[in-house]
């Protein structure tokens, strides 16, 4: 049995193929200019043929292994077919056909991430030039899709002050209702701490006043006696220091007024140590009169006389 190749080369088969080619109409070529076409159906057919060629070339340009030169040629051919498609669409409209420019869903220019590029002509190679597929990654093309770094404009003093309102100074902090509960809780906690400390100091002071002997706190066992002594003595020392400071200021003021005049004292004057001792004794007497009764003071005075205490 003869093979297929032998059948195709037989005289009868070649004769039949020749007759079929004679009956077939010669293949028409697409007009070079769209304005040469006078038939609306032919114009639609040529537009469809251009769209098929664009689809084939767009699928081919996705291959990154074609090489730089082949990718650039394919991209140029696609852009050329896109311009030709536009010519045929305008010709179809002139012949009374459909307006494809309004219903066209042509792909917009996108970068490598798929974001639409707002620049109408990023390449500078003429209006509407686009890059497809792997052509976007070619040297010199990738940089066209990179967004320039945003330059942060420095605000002027006028712009800064224009944004300042009462809220900038904290006048609106009480209106949102958030700060008041927090401040109330903190205020209550601080007030409780101060009141607790005051009660503790007051309790220590009362215990110290009960054990006063000769203007000093009697030594009590444990830490309570030491604390009481410290509280009373610290209070007396603070008052003495304040009195001493006032006396020094008064003396300095008097010396300034009497500068240049010689002062002769006809009576003996106490020195600073004697004045401090007298002030301390005075403050002790005031504290005793404030926190002790007259009966207790009389008993203490009698005890001093019996013990021959001169202070």
Coordinates of C-alpha atoms in Angstrom, one line a residue:
X1 CA 0.0 0.0 0.0
X2 CA 1.4 3.4 -1.0
X3 CA 2.3 5.9 1.6
X4 CA 0.7 9.3 2.0
X5 CA 3.8 11.1 0.5
X6 CA 3.6 8.9 -2.6
X7 CA -0.1 9.6 -2.9
X8 CA 0.4 13.3 -2.8
X9 CA 3.1 13.1 -5.5
X10 CA 0.9 11.1 -7.8
X11 CA -0.1 12.7 -11.1
X12 CA -3.9 12.6 -10.3
X13 CA -3.6 14.3 -7.0
X14 CA -1.4 17.0 -8.4
X15 CA -3.9 17.6 -11.2
X16 CA -6.8 17.9 -8.7
X17 CA -4.9 20.3 -6.5
X18 CA -4.1 22.5 -9.6
X19 CA -7.7 22.7 -10.6
X20 CA -8.8 23.7 -7.1
X21 CA -6.3 26.5 -7.0
X22 CA -7.6 27.8 -10.4
X23 CA -11.1 27.9 -9.1
X24 CA -10.1 29.6 -5.9
X25 CA -10.0 33.4 -6.0
X26 CA -6.7 35.1 -5.6
X27 CA -5.9 36.1 -2.0
X28 CA -6.6 39.7 -1.5
X29 CA -4.1 42.0 0.2
X30 CA -5.2 44.5 2.8
X31 CA -5.1 48.0 1.2
X32 CA -2.1 50.1 2.2
X33 CA -4.4 53.1 2.9
X34 CA -7.8 52.8 4.6
X35 CA -9.2 55.5 2.4
X36 CA -8.9 53.2 -0.6
X37 CA -11.6 50.9 0.8
X38 CA -15.1 51.7 -0.4
X39 CA -17.1 48.9 1.2
X40 CA -18.1 48.9 4.8
X41 CA -18.1 45.1 5.1
X42 CA -14.5 44.9 3.8
X43 CA -13.4 47.6 6.2
X44 CA -14.8 45.6 9.1
X45 CA -13.1 42.5 7.8
X46 CA -9.7 44.3 7.6
X47 CA -10.2 45.7 11.1
X48 CA -10.8 42.2 12.4
X49 CA -7.7 40.9 10.7
X50 CA -5.6 43.6 12.3
X51 CA -7.0 42.7 15.7
X52 CA -6.1 39.0 15.2
X53 CA -2.5 40.0 14.3
X54 CA -2.2 42.2 17.3
X55 CA -3.4 39.4 19.6
X56 CA -0.8 37.0 18.1
X57 CA 2.1 39.5 18.5
X58 CA 1.0 40.5 22.1
X59 CA 1.1 36.8 23.1
X60 CA 4.5 36.4 21.5
X61 CA 6.0 39.4 23.2
X62 CA 5.3 37.9 26.6
X63 CA 8.3 35.6 26.2
X64 CA 11.3 37.2 27.8
X65 CA 13.8 34.9 26.1
X66 CA 13.3 36.3 22.7
X67 CA 16.1 38.8 23.1
X68 CA 16.2 42.6 23.3
X69 CA 16.2 43.2 19.5
X70 CA 13.3 40.9 18.8
X71 CA 11.3 42.3 21.7
X72 CA 11.8 45.9 20.4
X73 CA 10.8 44.9 16.9
X74 CA 7.6 43.2 18.1
X75 CA 6.7 46.2 20.2
X76 CA 7.2 48.5 17.2
X77 CA 5.0 46.2 15.1
X78 CA 2.3 46.1 17.7
X79 CA 2.3 49.9 17.9
X80 CA 2.1 50.1 14.1
X81 CA -0.9 47.8 14.0
X82 CA -2.6 49.8 16.7
X83 CA -2.2 53.0 14.6
X84 CA -3.5 51.1 11.6
X85 CA -6.5 49.9 13.5
X86 CA -7.3 53.5 14.4
X87 CA -7.2 54.4 10.7
X88 CA -9.7 51.7 9.8
X89 CA -12.0 52.6 12.7
X90 CA -12.2 56.2 11.4
X91 CA -12.8 54.9 7.9
X92 CA -15.6 52.7 9.1
X93 CA -17.2 55.7 10.8
X94 CA -16.9 57.7 7.5
X95 CA -18.6 54.9 5.6
X96 CA -21.5 55.0 8.1
X97 CA -20.5 52.1 10.3
X98 CA -20.1 51.7 14.0
X99 CA -18.1 54.2 16.1
X100 CA -15.5 51.8 17.7
X101 CA -13.7 54.7 19.4
X102 CA -16.4 55.1 21.9
X103 CA -16.9 51.4 22.6
X104 CA -13.3 50.5 22.4
X105 CA -11.9 48.9 25.6
X106 CA -8.3 49.3 24.7
X107 CA -5.8 48.5 27.5
X108 CA -4.3 51.5 29.2
X109 CA -0.6 51.9 29.8
X110 CA 0.4 50.1 33.0
X111 CA 3.7 49.6 34.8
X112 CA 5.3 46.4 35.9
X113 CA 3.0 46.2 39.0
X114 CA -0.1 46.6 36.9
X115 CA -0.8 50.2 37.9
X116 CA -2.1 52.5 35.3
X117 CA 0.4 55.1 34.2
X118 CA -1.1 58.6 34.1
X119 CA 1.5 59.8 31.6
X120 CA 0.1 59.8 28.1
X121 CA 3.5 59.5 26.4
X122 CA 6.2 58.2 28.7
X123 CA 8.6 57.1 26.0
X124 CA 8.9 60.3 24.0
X125 CA 8.6 58.2 20.8
X126 CA 5.5 59.9 19.5
X127 CA 1.9 60.2 20.8
X128 CA 0.4 57.0 22.1
X129 CA 3.5 54.8 21.9
X130 CA 3.1 51.8 24.3
X131 CA 5.1 49.0 25.7
X132 CA 3.8 45.5 26.1
X133 CA 4.8 42.3 27.9
X134 CA 8.6 41.8 28.3
X135 CA 9.3 45.0 26.5
X136 CA 8.6 46.9 29.7
X137 CA 11.6 45.3 31.4
X138 CA 14.1 46.3 28.7
X139 CA 17.0 48.6 29.6
X140 CA 16.0 52.2 29.4
X141 CA 12.3 51.3 29.5
X142 CA 12.0 50.2 33.1
X143 CA 13.1 53.7 34.3
X144 CA 10.2 55.2 32.4
X145 CA 7.7 53.5 34.7
X146 CA 9.6 54.3 37.9
X147 CA 7.9 57.1 39.9
X148 CA 10.2 59.9 40.8
X149 CA 10.7 60.4 44.5
X150 CA 8.3 62.8 46.0
X151 CA 10.0 66.0 47.1
X152 CA 8.5 67.1 50.4
X153 CA 7.9 70.8 50.3
X154 CA 9.0 72.7 53.3
X155 CA 6.1 74.5 54.9
X156 CA 6.4 78.2 55.5
X157 CA 5.9 79.9 58.8
X158 CA 2.5 81.2 57.6
X159 CA 1.3 77.7 56.7
X160 CA 2.4 76.4 60.1
X161 CA 0.6 79.1 62.0
X162 CA -2.5 78.7 59.8
X163 CA -3.0 75.1 61.1
X164 CA -2.7 76.2 64.8
X165 CA -6.0 76.6 66.6
X166 CA -7.3 76.4 70.1
X167 CA -6.9 72.7 70.2
X168 CA -3.2 73.1 69.7
X169 CA -3.0 74.8 73.1
X170 CA -5.2 72.2 74.8
X171 CA -8.4 74.2 75.1
X172 CA -10.4 71.4 73.6
X173 CA -9.1 68.6 75.9
X174 CA -12.0 68.8 78.3
X175 CA -14.7 68.7 75.6
X176 CA -14.2 65.1 74.5
X177 CA -15.0 63.7 77.9
X178 CA -11.9 61.5 78.1
X179 CA -9.6 63.6 80.3
X180 CA -12.0 64.4 83.1
X181 CA -12.5 60.8 84.4
X182 CA -8.7 60.3 84.3
X183 CA -8.0 63.5 86.2
X184 CA -10.8 62.7 88.7
X185 CA -9.3 59.3 89.5
X186 CA -5.8 60.8 89.8
X187 CA -7.0 63.7 92.0
X188 CA -8.9 61.3 94.3
X189 CA -5.8 59.1 94.7
X190 CA -3.5 62.0 95.5
X191 CA -6.0 63.5 97.9
X192 CA -6.3 60.2 99.8
X193 CA -2.5 60.0 100.0
X194 CA -2.2 63.5 101.4
X195 CA -5.0 62.9 103.9
X196 CA -3.5 59.7 105.1
X197 CA -0.1 61.3 105.5
X198 CA -1.7 64.2 107.5
X199 CA -3.5 61.8 109.8
X200 CA -0.2 59.9 110.4
X201 CA 1.8 63.0 111.2
X202 CA -1.0 64.3 113.4
X203 CA -1.2 61.1 115.4
X204 CA 2.6 61.1 115.9
X205 CA 2.4 64.8 117.0
X206 CA -0.3 64.0 119.6
X207 CA 1.7 61.1 121.0
X208 CA 4.7 63.3 121.2
X209 CA 2.9 66.1 123.0
X210 CA 1.7 63.6 125.7
X211 CA 5.4 62.7 126.5
X212 CA 6.8 66.2 126.5
X213 CA 9.2 66.7 129.4
X214 CA 11.3 69.9 129.7
X215 CA 10.5 71.0 126.1
X216 CA 11.7 67.7 124.6
X217 CA 10.1 64.5 123.7
X218 CA 10.6 61.8 126.3
X219 CA 12.5 58.8 124.9
X220 CA 10.1 56.0 124.2
X221 CA 10.9 52.5 123.3
X222 CA 10.8 51.4 119.7
X223 CA 10.6 53.4 116.6
X224 CA 7.6 55.4 117.7
X225 CA 9.5 57.5 120.2
X226 CA 12.2 58.3 117.6
X227 CA 9.6 59.3 115.0
X228 CA 7.8 61.5 117.5
X229 CA 11.1 63.2 118.6
X230 CA 12.0 63.9 114.9
X231 CA 8.6 65.4 114.1
X232 CA 8.7 67.8 117.0
X233 CA 12.3 68.8 116.7
X234 CA 12.1 69.3 112.9
X235 CA 9.1 71.6 113.3
X236 CA 10.9 73.6 115.9
X237 CA 14.1 73.8 113.8
X238 CA 12.1 75.0 110.8
X239 CA 10.5 77.8 112.8
X240 CA 13.8 78.8 114.3
X241 CA 15.5 78.9 110.9
X242 CA 12.7 81.1 109.6
X243 CA 13.0 83.4 112.6
X244 CA 16.8 83.6 112.2
X245 CA 16.5 84.5 108.6
X246 CA 14.1 87.3 109.4
X247 CA 16.4 88.6 112.1
X248 CA 19.4 88.5 109.8
X249 CA 17.5 90.4 107.1
X250 CA 16.4 93.0 109.6
X251 CA 19.9 93.4 110.9
X252 CA 21.3 93.8 107.4
X253 CA 18.7 96.4 106.6
X254 CA 19.6 98.3 109.8
X255 CA 23.3 98.2 109.0
X256 CA 22.6 99.5 105.5
X257 CA 20.6 102.4 106.9
X258 CA 23.2 103.3 109.5
X259 CA 26.2 102.8 107.1
X260 CA 28.7 105.6 107.7
X261 CA 27.7 106.3 111.2
X262 CA 29.6 104.9 114.2
X263 CA 27.4 103.1 116.7
X264 CA 28.5 102.9 120.4
X265 CA 26.7 100.3 122.5
X266 CA 26.4 101.4 126.2
X267 CA 24.9 98.1 127.3
X268 CA 26.1 94.5 126.6
X269 CA 24.4 93.0 123.4
X270 CA 23.9 89.3 122.9
X271 CA 25.7 87.6 120.0
X272 CA 24.1 85.4 117.3
X273 CA 24.4 82.2 119.4
X274 CA 22.7 83.8 122.3
X275 CA 19.9 85.2 120.1
X276 CA 19.4 81.7 118.5
X277 CA 19.2 80.2 121.9
X278 CA 16.7 82.8 123.1
X279 CA 14.6 82.3 120.0
X280 CA 14.6 78.5 120.4
X281 CA 13.5 78.8 124.0
X282 CA 10.7 81.2 123.0
X283 CA 9.5 78.7 120.3
X284 CA 9.6 75.9 122.8
X285 CA 7.5 77.8 125.2
X286 CA 5.0 78.7 122.5
X287 CA 4.7 75.0 121.5
X288 CA 4.3 73.9 125.1
X289 CA 1.6 76.5 125.7
X290 CA -0.1 75.4 122.5
X291 CA -0.2 71.7 123.1
X292 CA -0.1 71.4 126.9
X293 CA -2.5 72.6 129.7
X294 CA -1.7 75.1 132.4
X295 CA -1.8 72.3 135.0
X296 CA 0.8 70.3 133.2
X297 CA 3.0 73.4 132.8
X298 CA 2.8 74.1 136.5
X299 CA 3.8 70.5 137.3
X300 CA 6.7 70.7 134.9
X301 CA 7.9 74.0 136.5
X302 CA 7.8 72.5 139.9
X303 CA 9.7 69.4 138.7
X304 CA 12.4 71.7 137.3
X305 CA 12.7 73.6 140.5
X306 CA 13.0 70.3 142.5
X307 CA 15.6 69.0 140.0
X308 CA 17.4 72.4 139.9
X309 CA 17.0 72.5 136.1
X310 CA 17.9 76.0 134.7
X311 CA 16.5 75.6 131.2

